[in-house]
Amino acid sequence: MASSSPKPVRFLTGITTSGTPHLGNYVGSVRPSVRFSREAHVQSFYFLADYHALIKVDEPARIQRSTLEIAATWLACGLDPQRVTFYRQSDIPEIPELTWLLTCVTGKGLLNRAHAYKAQVDKNAARGEDPDADVSAGLFMYPVLMGADILMFNAHKVPVGRDQIQHIEMARDMGQRFNHLYGEHFTLPDAEIDDAVATLPGLDGRKMSKSYDNTIPLFAPRAQLQKLIAGIVTDSRAPGEPKDTEGSALFQIYQAFADAEETEALRRAFAEGISWGDAKQRLFERIDREIAPMRAQYESLVNDPAQIEKILLAGAGKARAISHPFMAELRHAVGLRNLADAGNRGAARPKAAKSAKGARASFKQYRDKDGLFYFKLLDEHGSQLLQSLGFASPQDAGRAIGTLKEQRGAALTLLAAQLEPVDNANMRAATDALEALAAEAMGDTND
C-alpha cells in the first residue's frame, strides 16, 4: 500500500555576506526559514552568499567578518545544522559551474530587465553618464548566480521579500529553458512570501538595507538597540494628537514582532495620541524581549570561529553529496562527456555472458513508509550489495542510480554519503556488478 506521507518540500534561502545581520534579515529571512525547518516533511538549505558579496564589496576582511556574523546569527536563532543543510556558497564549486551552464541558455534580454541592473542604468541616465557606468559583469550576471543557487538543489520554495520575486521568476525561466533543451533536470521554484514581514522599513522609512545605511543590527547591545530605535524617523505630531499607522515605519517594525493582540493595542494607542517617545519605548521593549535570549548565544558563537568553520565544512559535505553527482548528470546532459566512453559506444564489444558474475544484477527503486525514496542494488541471486539512504523524490534517487551506472566503481566513493556503509567485500562485489551491468548494456547497444 502506498504511503500517504506528503512529499518532502525543499526550502532554500541565503543571506549575502556584505555586512552585519539586521532586523530586516531576521524577520524577512532568518526567522521564517528557521520556522519552516522545524516542520515535518521539509528539507531546508541555508547558505552564506559570499560569492554574491563580491559583486558589491571589495573589502576582504568585511566579507570574512560578515560570514562569521551571519553564520552565528543562523545558529543563535535556532538553526539545527544536524537537521538542515547549512553551508557557505563558495564551498560548493558546482555552483559557479552551473552558473556557466545557465548563462549559456539565458537570453541577455532577460538580464536587461533585472531590477538591480535597471536601477543602475536609470541612475546613470539621470546623471547624464554612460548607461553602463559602474556596472560590473558581476552585477549584470547576479540573477544567473542566484538561479544556480536555487536550481542546484532543486528547491521548491524560496522565502524572499516581495522585491525579490523577480529573481525567482528568472530562475524558473532559466530552469525551464534548460529542461526544454536537455531534458527534465530542474524543479521550477516558487517564491514564498509572508506579506506581513516581507520588507521591513529602516530608520529613515525606506527598506531596511545595508545599502541605505539605515539598519538596526540584530544583536546590537541593549543600550545601542534602544538608541537606534529612538532615532527612527517620525512626523511632528505632538503627544495627544492621533497618529497614522499607515506608512509609519515604527508601527510596521512593531507589527513584525508583535502578535495580533499587541498590534491592535498599539493601533489604538496611535489613534489616542501616544507620544512618539512612548511608542518607541514600546517597540524597544517588544524587540528586546524576543532578541535578548538569543544575544548571549550569538556572542558566544562569534567568539568561537573555529567551531563555526567546522559546522560550515560539515554542511558543505552534505550539500556536495547532492551537488557533485547532480553536476555530473548536467555535464553529461549538455555533452561534456568522457570521450573514451563515447568512443566505445561506437565500437563492437563482446557481449557479457549471462552467467558472468553480476551480469544479472539489478536496481530496485521503492518508496518507504517515511515517504522517502530508496533503491537497492541486488546481485544475480537477489542478495543485497548496496542500500541507499532516503531521497526527497524518485528523480533524486534515479539520478544517483544513473551516476552509479555511468561511473561505476568511482561513483561508490562519490555517493558514499547517500549510501549505507558497505564492507570491502560488498564494495568489490558492487563494483563488479556495476561493471558487468555496463558491459551488458554496451553489448545490447552494439547488437
PDB file of N, CA and C in Angstrom, residues 205-299:
ATOM      1  N   GLY A 205      12.660  55.071   7.069  1.00  0.00           N
ATOM      2  CA  GLY A 205      11.401  54.756   6.409  1.00  0.00           C
ATOM      3  C   GLY A 205      11.556  53.987   5.119  1.00  0.00           C
ATOM      4  N   ARG A 206      12.733  54.029   4.495  1.00  0.00           N
ATOM      5  CA  ARG A 206      12.972  53.212   3.313  1.00  0.00           C
ATOM      6  C   ARG A 206      13.215  51.760   3.740  1.00  0.00           C
ATOM      7  N   LYS A 207      13.265  50.857   2.753  1.00  0.00           N
ATOM      8  CA  LYS A 207      13.552  49.467   3.063  1.00  0.00           C
ATOM      9  C   LYS A 207      14.829  49.369   3.884  1.00  0.00           C
ATOM     10  N   MET A 208      14.786  48.569   4.963  1.00  0.00           N
ATOM     11  CA  MET A 208      15.976  48.382   5.782  1.00  0.00           C
ATOM     12  C   MET A 208      17.018  47.651   4.964  1.00  0.00           C
ATOM     13  N   SER A 209      18.145  48.306   4.733  1.00  0.00           N
ATOM     14  CA  SER A 209      19.160  47.744   3.854  1.00  0.00           C
ATOM     15  C   SER A 209      20.528  48.312   4.201  1.00  0.00           C
ATOM     16  N   LYS A 210      21.536  47.439   4.106  1.00  0.00           N
ATOM     17  CA  LYS A 210      22.905  47.897   4.323  1.00  0.00           C
ATOM     18  C   LYS A 210      23.280  48.966   3.298  1.00  0.00           C
ATOM     19  N   SER A 211      22.687  48.879   2.107  1.00  0.00           N
ATOM     20  CA  SER A 211      22.985  49.852   1.058  1.00  0.00           C
ATOM     21  C   SER A 211      22.560  51.261   1.440  1.00  0.00           C
ATOM     22  N   TYR A 212      21.500  51.374   2.241  1.00  0.00           N
ATOM     23  CA  TYR A 212      20.994  52.685   2.656  1.00  0.00           C
ATOM     24  C   TYR A 212      21.567  53.141   3.998  1.00  0.00           C
ATOM     25  N   ASP A 213      22.347  52.267   4.640  1.00  0.00           N
ATOM     26  CA  ASP A 213      22.903  52.585   5.954  1.00  0.00           C
ATOM     27  C   ASP A 213      21.811  53.016   6.932  1.00  0.00           C
ATOM     28  N   ASN A 214      20.700  52.278   6.914  1.00  0.00           N
ATOM     29  CA  ASN A 214      19.567  52.623   7.782  1.00  0.00           C
ATOM     30  C   ASN A 214      19.107  51.425   8.609  1.00  0.00           C
ATOM     31  N   THR A 215      20.038  50.524   8.894  1.00  0.00           N
ATOM     32  CA  THR A 215      19.684  49.270   9.547  1.00  0.00           C
ATOM     33  C   THR A 215      19.784  49.351  11.067  1.00  0.00           C
ATOM     34  N   ILE A 216      19.128  48.385  11.699  1.00  0.00           N
ATOM     35  CA  ILE A 216      19.250  48.168  13.146  1.00  0.00           C
ATOM     36  C   ILE A 216      19.875  46.789  13.312  1.00  0.00           C
ATOM     37  N   PRO A 217      21.144  46.708  13.733  1.00  0.00           N
ATOM     38  CA  PRO A 217      21.796  45.398  13.882  1.00  0.00           C
ATOM     39  C   PRO A 217      20.980  44.474  14.776  1.00  0.00           C
ATOM     40  N   LEU A 218      20.850  43.246  14.356  1.00  0.00           N
ATOM     41  CA  LEU A 218      20.004  42.295  15.070  1.00  0.00           C
ATOM     42  C   LEU A 218      20.454  42.087  16.506  1.00  0.00           C
ATOM     43  N   PHE A 219      21.744  41.933  16.708  1.00  0.00           N
ATOM     44  CA  PHE A 219      22.242  41.639  18.054  1.00  0.00           C
ATOM     45  C   PHE A 219      23.038  42.811  18.638  1.00  0.00           C
ATOM     46  N   ALA A 220      22.588  44.014  18.340  1.00  0.00           N
ATOM     47  CA  ALA A 220      23.203  45.185  18.960  1.00  0.00           C
ATOM     48  C   ALA A 220      23.022  45.095  20.471  1.00  0.00           C
ATOM     49  N   PRO A 221      23.999  45.573  21.249  1.00  0.00           N
ATOM     50  CA  PRO A 221      23.818  45.605  22.700  1.00  0.00           C
ATOM     51  C   PRO A 221      22.534  46.359  23.067  1.00  0.00           C
ATOM     52  N   ARG A 222      21.987  46.044  24.219  1.00  0.00           N
ATOM     53  CA  ARG A 222      20.673  46.584  24.602  1.00  0.00           C
ATOM     54  C   ARG A 222      20.639  48.111  24.535  1.00  0.00           C
ATOM     55  N   ALA A 223      21.677  48.762  25.043  1.00  0.00           N
ATOM     56  CA  ALA A 223      21.691  50.227  25.059  1.00  0.00           C
ATOM     57  C   ALA A 223      21.744  50.792  23.643  1.00  0.00           C
ATOM     58  N   GLN A 224      22.528  50.140  22.779  1.00  0.00           N
ATOM     59  CA  GLN A 224      22.615  50.612  21.399  1.00  0.00           C
ATOM     60  C   GLN A 224      21.300  50.399  20.664  1.00  0.00           C
ATOM     61  N   LEU A 225      20.643  49.265  20.925  1.00  0.00           N
ATOM     62  CA  LEU A 225      19.348  48.991  20.307  1.00  0.00           C
ATOM     63  C   LEU A 225      18.344  50.083  20.675  1.00  0.00           C
ATOM     64  N   GLN A 226      18.326  50.454  21.943  1.00  0.00           N
ATOM     65  CA  GLN A 226      17.390  51.492  22.399  1.00  0.00           C
ATOM     66  C   GLN A 226      17.691  52.830  21.722  1.00  0.00           C
ATOM     67  N   LYS A 227      18.972  53.141  21.596  1.00  0.00           N
ATOM     68  CA  LYS A 227      19.360  54.412  20.977  1.00  0.00           C
ATOM     69  C   LYS A 227      18.979  54.445  19.502  1.00  0.00           C
ATOM     70  N   LEU A 228      19.188  53.346  18.798  1.00  0.00           N
ATOM     71  CA  LEU A 228      18.846  53.291  17.376  1.00  0.00           C
ATOM     72  C   LEU A 228      17.343  53.419  17.165  1.00  0.00           C
ATOM     73  N   ILE A 229      16.572  52.737  17.981  1.00  0.00           N
ATOM     74  CA  ILE A 229      15.114  52.819  17.851  1.00  0.00           C
ATOM     75  C   ILE A 229      14.628  54.240  18.127  1.00  0.00           C
ATOM     76  N   ALA A 230      15.282  54.911  19.058  1.00  0.00           N
ATOM     77  CA  ALA A 230      14.916  56.301  19.349  1.00  0.00           C
ATOM     78  C   ALA A 230      15.160  57.202  18.148  1.00  0.00           C
ATOM     79  N   GLY A 231      16.021  56.774  17.233  1.00  0.00           N
ATOM     80  CA  GLY A 231      16.341  57.582  16.066  1.00  0.00           C
ATOM     81  C   GLY A 231      15.462  57.315  14.851  1.00  0.00           C
ATOM     82  N   ILE A 232      14.459  56.440  14.969  1.00  0.00           N
ATOM     83  CA  ILE A 232      13.550  56.179  13.848  1.00  0.00           C
ATOM     84  C   ILE A 232      12.806  57.456  13.481  1.00  0.00           C
ATOM     85  N   VAL A 233      12.780  57.757  12.200  1.00  0.00           N
ATOM     86  CA  VAL A 233      12.146  58.997  11.729  1.00  0.00           C
ATOM     87  C   VAL A 233      10.633  58.919  11.906  1.00  0.00           C
ATOM     88  N   THR A 234      10.061  59.945  12.513  1.00  0.00           N
ATOM     89  CA  THR A 234       8.604  60.062  12.683  1.00  0.00           C
ATOM     90  C   THR A 234       8.184  61.467  12.241  1.00  0.00           C
ATOM     91  N   ASP A 235       6.882  61.712  12.244  1.00  0.00           N
ATOM     92  CA  ASP A 235       6.428  63.055  11.874  1.00  0.00           C
ATOM     93  C   ASP A 235       6.413  63.958  13.111  1.00  0.00           C
ATOM     94  N   SER A 236       5.883  65.176  12.954  1.00  0.00           N
ATOM     95  CA  SER A 236       5.964  66.186  14.034  1.00  0.00           C
ATOM     96  C   SER A 236       4.732  66.234  14.926  1.00  0.00           C
ATOM     97  N   ARG A 237       3.870  65.256  14.852  1.00  0.00           N
ATOM     98  CA  ARG A 237       2.649  65.293  15.671  1.00  0.00           C
ATOM     99  C   ARG A 237       3.000  65.163  17.156  1.00  0.00           C
ATOM    100  N   ALA A 238       2.378  66.021  17.926  1.00  0.00           N
ATOM    101  CA  ALA A 238       2.673  66.118  19.358  1.00  0.00           C
ATOM    102  C   ALA A 238       1.915  65.060  20.142  1.00  0.00           C
ATOM    103  N   PRO A 239       2.319  64.811  21.389  1.00  0.00           N
ATOM    104  CA  PRO A 239       1.565  63.902  22.257  1.00  0.00           C
ATOM    105  C   PRO A 239       0.115  64.356  22.359  1.00  0.00           C
ATOM    106  N   GLY A 240      -0.800  63.397  22.281  1.00  0.00           N
ATOM    107  CA  GLY A 240      -2.226  63.713  22.325  1.00  0.00           C
ATOM    108  C   GLY A 240      -2.858  63.799  20.953  1.00  0.00           C
ATOM    109  N   GLU A 241      -2.066  64.049  19.919  1.00  0.00           N
ATOM    110  CA  GLU A 241      -2.595  64.088  18.553  1.00  0.00           C
ATOM    111  C   GLU A 241      -2.654  62.674  17.985  1.00  0.00           C
ATOM    112  N   PRO A 242      -3.788  62.305  17.358  1.00  0.00           N
ATOM    113  CA  PRO A 242      -3.876  60.984  16.733  1.00  0.00           C
ATOM    114  C   PRO A 242      -2.779  60.811  15.671  1.00  0.00           C
ATOM    115  N   LYS A 243      -2.306  59.598  15.550  1.00  0.00           N
ATOM    116  CA  LYS A 243      -1.209  59.316  14.615  1.00  0.00           C
ATOM    117  C   LYS A 243      -1.610  58.188  13.670  1.00  0.00           C
ATOM    118  N   ASP A 244      -1.133  58.264  12.446  1.00  0.00           N
ATOM    119  CA  ASP A 244      -1.466  57.264  11.431  1.00  0.00           C
ATOM    120  C   ASP A 244      -0.539  56.052  11.533  1.00  0.00           C
ATOM    121  N   THR A 245      -1.134  54.886  11.469  1.00  0.00           N
ATOM    122  CA  THR A 245      -0.302  53.674  11.392  1.00  0.00           C
ATOM    123  C   THR A 245       0.149  53.440   9.950  1.00  0.00           C
ATOM    124  N   GLU A 246      -0.673  53.867   9.004  1.00  0.00           N
ATOM    125  CA  GLU A 246      -0.340  53.703   7.600  1.00  0.00           C
ATOM    126  C   GLU A 246       0.919  54.490   7.263  1.00  0.00           C
ATOM    127  N   GLY A 247       1.924  53.796   6.747  1.00  0.00           N
ATOM    128  CA  GLY A 247       3.161  54.457   6.365  1.00  0.00           C
ATOM    129  C   GLY A 247       4.116  54.714   7.512  1.00  0.00           C
ATOM    130  N   SER A 248       3.762  54.300   8.717  1.00  0.00           N
ATOM    131  CA  SER A 248       4.625  54.515   9.878  1.00  0.00           C
ATOM    132  C   SER A 248       5.662  53.394   9.969  1.00  0.00           C
ATOM    133  N   ALA A 249       6.937  53.736   9.822  1.00  0.00           N
ATOM    134  CA  ALA A 249       7.997  52.736   9.936  1.00  0.00           C
ATOM    135  C   ALA A 249       7.989  52.111  11.322  1.00  0.00           C
ATOM    136  N   LEU A 250       7.761  52.937  12.314  1.00  0.00           N
ATOM    137  CA  LEU A 250       7.757  52.453  13.699  1.00  0.00           C
ATOM    138  C   LEU A 250       6.679  51.380  13.884  1.00  0.00           C
ATOM    139  N   PHE A 251       5.479  51.675  13.386  1.00  0.00           N
ATOM    140  CA  PHE A 251       4.385  50.716  13.541  1.00  0.00           C
ATOM    141  C   PHE A 251       4.661  49.433  12.760  1.00  0.00           C
ATOM    142  N   GLN A 252       5.197  49.572  11.553  1.00  0.00           N
ATOM    143  CA  GLN A 252       5.464  48.390  10.734  1.00  0.00           C
ATOM    144  C   GLN A 252       6.502  47.478  11.386  1.00  0.00           C
ATOM    145  N   ILE A 253       7.524  48.062  11.977  1.00  0.00           N
ATOM    146  CA  ILE A 253       8.539  47.252  12.654  1.00  0.00           C
ATOM    147  C   ILE A 253       7.918  46.540  13.855  1.00  0.00           C
ATOM    148  N   TYR A 254       7.097  47.283  14.612  1.00  0.00           N
ATOM    149  CA  TYR A 254       6.437  46.682  15.781  1.00  0.00           C
ATOM    150  C   TYR A 254       5.570  45.505  15.344  1.00  0.00           C
ATOM    151  N   GLN A 255       4.811  45.696  14.288  1.00  0.00           N
ATOM    152  CA  GLN A 255       3.902  44.668  13.793  1.00  0.00           C
ATOM    153  C   GLN A 255       4.642  43.386  13.421  1.00  0.00           C
ATOM    154  N   ALA A 256       5.886  43.512  12.949  1.00  0.00           N
ATOM    155  CA  ALA A 256       6.668  42.344  12.553  1.00  0.00           C
ATOM    156  C   ALA A 256       7.079  41.490  13.748  1.00  0.00           C
ATOM    157  N   PHE A 257       7.063  42.064  14.937  1.00  0.00           N
ATOM    158  CA  PHE A 257       7.459  41.320  16.140  1.00  0.00           C
ATOM    159  C   PHE A 257       6.269  40.958  17.026  1.00  0.00           C
ATOM    160  N   ALA A 258       5.222  41.754  16.979  1.00  0.00           N
ATOM    161  CA  ALA A 258       4.108  41.585  17.904  1.00  0.00           C
ATOM    162  C   ALA A 258       3.083  40.583  17.400  1.00  0.00           C
ATOM    163  N   ASP A 259       2.275  40.043  18.322  1.00  0.00           N
ATOM    164  CA  ASP A 259       1.159  39.211  17.897  1.00  0.00           C
ATOM    165  C   ASP A 259      -0.038  40.116  17.589  1.00  0.00           C
ATOM    166  N   ALA A 260      -1.139  39.522  17.175  1.00  0.00           N
ATOM    167  CA  ALA A 260      -2.298  40.310  16.733  1.00  0.00           C
ATOM    168  C   ALA A 260      -2.839  41.197  17.848  1.00  0.00           C
ATOM    169  N   GLU A 261      -2.874  40.675  19.068  1.00  0.00           N
ATOM    170  CA  GLU A 261      -3.414  41.445  20.202  1.00  0.00           C
ATOM    171  C   GLU A 261      -2.519  42.649  20.513  1.00  0.00           C
ATOM    172  N   GLU A 262      -1.219  42.430  20.512  1.00  0.00           N
ATOM    173  CA  GLU A 262      -0.283  43.526  20.786  1.00  0.00           C
ATOM    174  C   GLU A 262      -0.346  44.593  19.690  1.00  0.00           C
ATOM    175  N   THR A 263      -0.456  44.133  18.457  1.00  0.00           N
ATOM    176  CA  THR A 263      -0.535  45.071  17.334  1.00  0.00           C
ATOM    177  C   THR A 263      -1.779  45.939  17.434  1.00  0.00           C
ATOM    178  N   GLU A 264      -2.903  45.317  17.774  1.00  0.00           N
ATOM    179  CA  GLU A 264      -4.144  46.075  17.893  1.00  0.00           C
ATOM    180  C   GLU A 264      -4.068  47.082  19.038  1.00  0.00           C
ATOM    181  N   ALA A 265      -3.381  46.719  20.125  1.00  0.00           N
ATOM    182  CA  ALA A 265      -3.234  47.638  21.259  1.00  0.00           C
ATOM    183  C   ALA A 265      -2.434  48.872  20.846  1.00  0.00           C
ATOM    184  N   LEU A 266      -1.378  48.677  20.061  1.00  0.00           N
ATOM    185  CA  LEU A 266      -0.591  49.828  19.614  1.00  0.00           C
ATOM    186  C   LEU A 266      -1.378  50.652  18.595  1.00  0.00           C
ATOM    187  N   ARG A 267      -2.184  49.996  17.794  1.00  0.00           N
ATOM    188  CA  ARG A 267      -3.014  50.728  16.829  1.00  0.00           C
ATOM    189  C   ARG A 267      -3.969  51.677  17.565  1.00  0.00           C
ATOM    190  N   ARG A 268      -4.564  51.177  18.655  1.00  0.00           N
ATOM    191  CA  ARG A 268      -5.462  52.030  19.454  1.00  0.00           C
ATOM    192  C   ARG A 268      -4.688  53.175  20.086  1.00  0.00           C
ATOM    193  N   ALA A 269      -3.469  52.863  20.550  1.00  0.00           N
ATOM    194  CA  ALA A 269      -2.649  53.905  21.171  1.00  0.00           C
ATOM    195  C   ALA A 269      -2.299  55.003  20.168  1.00  0.00           C
ATOM    196  N   PHE A 270      -2.042  54.607  18.927  1.00  0.00           N
ATOM    197  CA  PHE A 270      -1.785  55.604  17.882  1.00  0.00           C
ATOM    198  C   PHE A 270      -2.999  56.516  17.710  1.00  0.00           C
ATOM    199  N   ALA A 271      -4.175  55.906  17.656  1.00  0.00           N
ATOM    200  CA  ALA A 271      -5.406  56.677  17.467  1.00  0.00           C
ATOM    201  C   ALA A 271      -5.664  57.618  18.641  1.00  0.00           C
ATOM    202  N   GLU A 272      -5.211  57.196  19.838  1.00  0.00           N
ATOM    203  CA  GLU A 272      -5.442  58.004  21.049  1.00  0.00           C
ATOM    204  C   GLU A 272      -4.353  59.038  21.280  1.00  0.00           C
ATOM    205  N   GLY A 273      -3.332  59.052  20.423  1.00  0.00           N
ATOM    206  CA  GLY A 273      -2.326  60.108  20.508  1.00  0.00           C
ATOM    207  C   GLY A 273      -1.110  59.786  21.361  1.00  0.00           C
ATOM    208  N   ILE A 274      -0.705  58.530  21.415  1.00  0.00           N
ATOM    209  CA  ILE A 274       0.500  58.176  22.166  1.00  0.00           C
ATOM    210  C   ILE A 274       1.673  59.039  21.689  1.00  0.00           C
ATOM    211  N   SER A 275       2.570  59.407  22.586  1.00  0.00           N
ATOM    212  CA  SER A 275       3.745  60.197  22.177  1.00  0.00           C
ATOM    213  C   SER A 275       4.713  59.301  21.420  1.00  0.00           C
ATOM    214  N   TRP A 276       5.496  59.922  20.550  1.00  0.00           N
ATOM    215  CA  TRP A 276       6.463  59.132  19.793  1.00  0.00           C
ATOM    216  C   TRP A 276       7.486  58.492  20.725  1.00  0.00           C
ATOM    217  N   GLY A 277       7.853  59.180  21.769  1.00  0.00           N
ATOM    218  CA  GLY A 277       8.815  58.619  22.717  1.00  0.00           C
ATOM    219  C   GLY A 277       8.294  57.352  23.373  1.00  0.00           C
ATOM    220  N   ASP A 278       7.006  57.377  23.791  1.00  0.00           N
ATOM    221  CA  ASP A 278       6.410  56.189  24.416  1.00  0.00           C
ATOM    222  C   ASP A 278       6.254  55.053  23.396  1.00  0.00           C
ATOM    223  N   ALA A 279       5.896  55.412  22.166  1.00  0.00           N
ATOM    224  CA  ALA A 279       5.738  54.385  21.134  1.00  0.00           C
ATOM    225  C   ALA A 279       7.078  53.704  20.845  1.00  0.00           C
ATOM    226  N   LYS A 280       8.148  54.502  20.802  1.00  0.00           N
ATOM    227  CA  LYS A 280       9.472  53.936  20.559  1.00  0.00           C
ATOM    228  C   LYS A 280       9.925  53.066  21.722  1.00  0.00           C
ATOM    229  N   GLN A 281       9.549  53.436  22.933  1.00  0.00           N
ATOM    230  CA  GLN A 281       9.901  52.607  24.090  1.00  0.00           C
ATOM    231  C   GLN A 281       9.182  51.261  24.025  1.00  0.00           C
ATOM    232  N   ARG A 282       7.918  51.289  23.610  1.00  0.00           N
ATOM    233  CA  ARG A 282       7.174  50.033  23.452  1.00  0.00           C
ATOM    234  C   ARG A 282       7.852  49.143  22.400  1.00  0.00           C
ATOM    235  N   LEU A 283       8.265  49.766  21.303  1.00  0.00           N
ATOM    236  CA  LEU A 283       8.919  49.000  20.249  1.00  0.00           C
ATOM    237  C   LEU A 283      10.224  48.398  20.763  1.00  0.00           C
ATOM    238  N   PHE A 284      11.019  49.184  21.465  1.00  0.00           N
ATOM    239  CA  PHE A 284      12.281  48.679  22.013  1.00  0.00           C
ATOM    240  C   PHE A 284      12.040  47.479  22.925  1.00  0.00           C
ATOM    241  N   GLU A 285      11.087  47.606  23.838  1.00  0.00           N
ATOM    242  CA  GLU A 285      10.827  46.532  24.796  1.00  0.00           C
ATOM    243  C   GLU A 285      10.343  45.264  24.099  1.00  0.00           C
ATOM    244  N   ARG A 286       9.508  45.443  23.048  1.00  0.00           N
ATOM    245  CA  ARG A 286       8.989  44.266  22.349  1.00  0.00           C
ATOM    246  C   ARG A 286      10.098  43.540  21.577  1.00  0.00           C
ATOM    247  N   ILE A 287      10.957  44.293  20.904  1.00  0.00           N
ATOM    248  CA  ILE A 287      12.055  43.673  20.163  1.00  0.00           C
ATOM    249  C   ILE A 287      13.037  43.009  21.116  1.00  0.00           C
ATOM    250  N   ASP A 288      13.407  43.709  22.177  1.00  0.00           N
ATOM    251  CA  ASP A 288      14.408  43.164  23.099  1.00  0.00           C
ATOM    252  C   ASP A 288      13.907  41.899  23.776  1.00  0.00           C
ATOM    253  N   ARG A 289      12.601  41.824  24.019  1.00  0.00           N
ATOM    254  CA  ARG A 289      12.044  40.624  24.646  1.00  0.00           C
ATOM    255  C   ARG A 289      12.284  39.390  23.782  1.00  0.00           C
ATOM    256  N   GLU A 290      12.227  39.563  22.466  1.00  0.00           N
ATOM    257  CA  GLU A 290      12.442  38.431  21.567  1.00  0.00           C
ATOM    258  C   GLU A 290      13.918  38.165  21.314  1.00  0.00           C
ATOM    259  N   ILE A 291      14.709  39.215  21.196  1.00  0.00           N
ATOM    260  CA  ILE A 291      16.107  39.076  20.792  1.00  0.00           C
ATOM    261  C   ILE A 291      17.043  38.750  21.956  1.00  0.00           C
ATOM    262  N   ALA A 292      16.763  39.286  23.128  1.00  0.00           N
ATOM    263  CA  ALA A 292      17.684  39.154  24.264  1.00  0.00           C
ATOM    264  C   ALA A 292      18.090  37.708  24.569  1.00  0.00           C
ATOM    265  N   PRO A 293      17.155  36.743  24.575  1.00  0.00           N
ATOM    266  CA  PRO A 293      17.564  35.364  24.889  1.00  0.00           C
ATOM    267  C   PRO A 293      18.570  34.786  23.889  1.00  0.00           C
ATOM    268  N   MET A 294      18.593  35.310  22.662  1.00  0.00           N
ATOM    269  CA  MET A 294      19.499  34.788  21.640  1.00  0.00           C
ATOM    270  C   MET A 294      20.828  35.538  21.609  1.00  0.00           C
ATOM    271  N   ARG A 295      20.865  36.722  22.226  1.00  0.00           N
ATOM    272  CA  ARG A 295      22.046  37.581  22.114  1.00  0.00           C
ATOM    273  C   ARG A 295      23.285  36.938  22.730  1.00  0.00           C
ATOM    274  N   ALA A 296      23.137  36.320  23.914  1.00  0.00           N
ATOM    275  CA  ALA A 296      24.282  35.697  24.587  1.00  0.00           C
ATOM    276  C   ALA A 296      24.840  34.536  23.756  1.00  0.00           C
ATOM    277  N   GLN A 297      23.937  33.750  23.164  1.00  0.00           N
ATOM    278  CA  GLN A 297      24.371  32.631  22.332  1.00  0.00           C
ATOM    279  C   GLN A 297      25.119  33.134  21.104  1.00  0.00           C
ATOM    280  N   TYR A 298      24.632  34.214  20.525  1.00  0.00           N
ATOM    281  CA  TYR A 298      25.293  34.805  19.367  1.00  0.00           C
ATOM    282  C   TYR A 298      26.713  35.239  19.720  1.00  0.00           C
ATOM    283  N   GLU A 299      26.876  35.947  20.836  1.00  0.00           N
ATOM    284  CA  GLU A 299      28.193  36.431  21.232  1.00  0.00           C
ATOM    285  C   GLU A 299      29.156  35.279  21.492  1.00  0.00           C
TER     286      GLU A 299
END
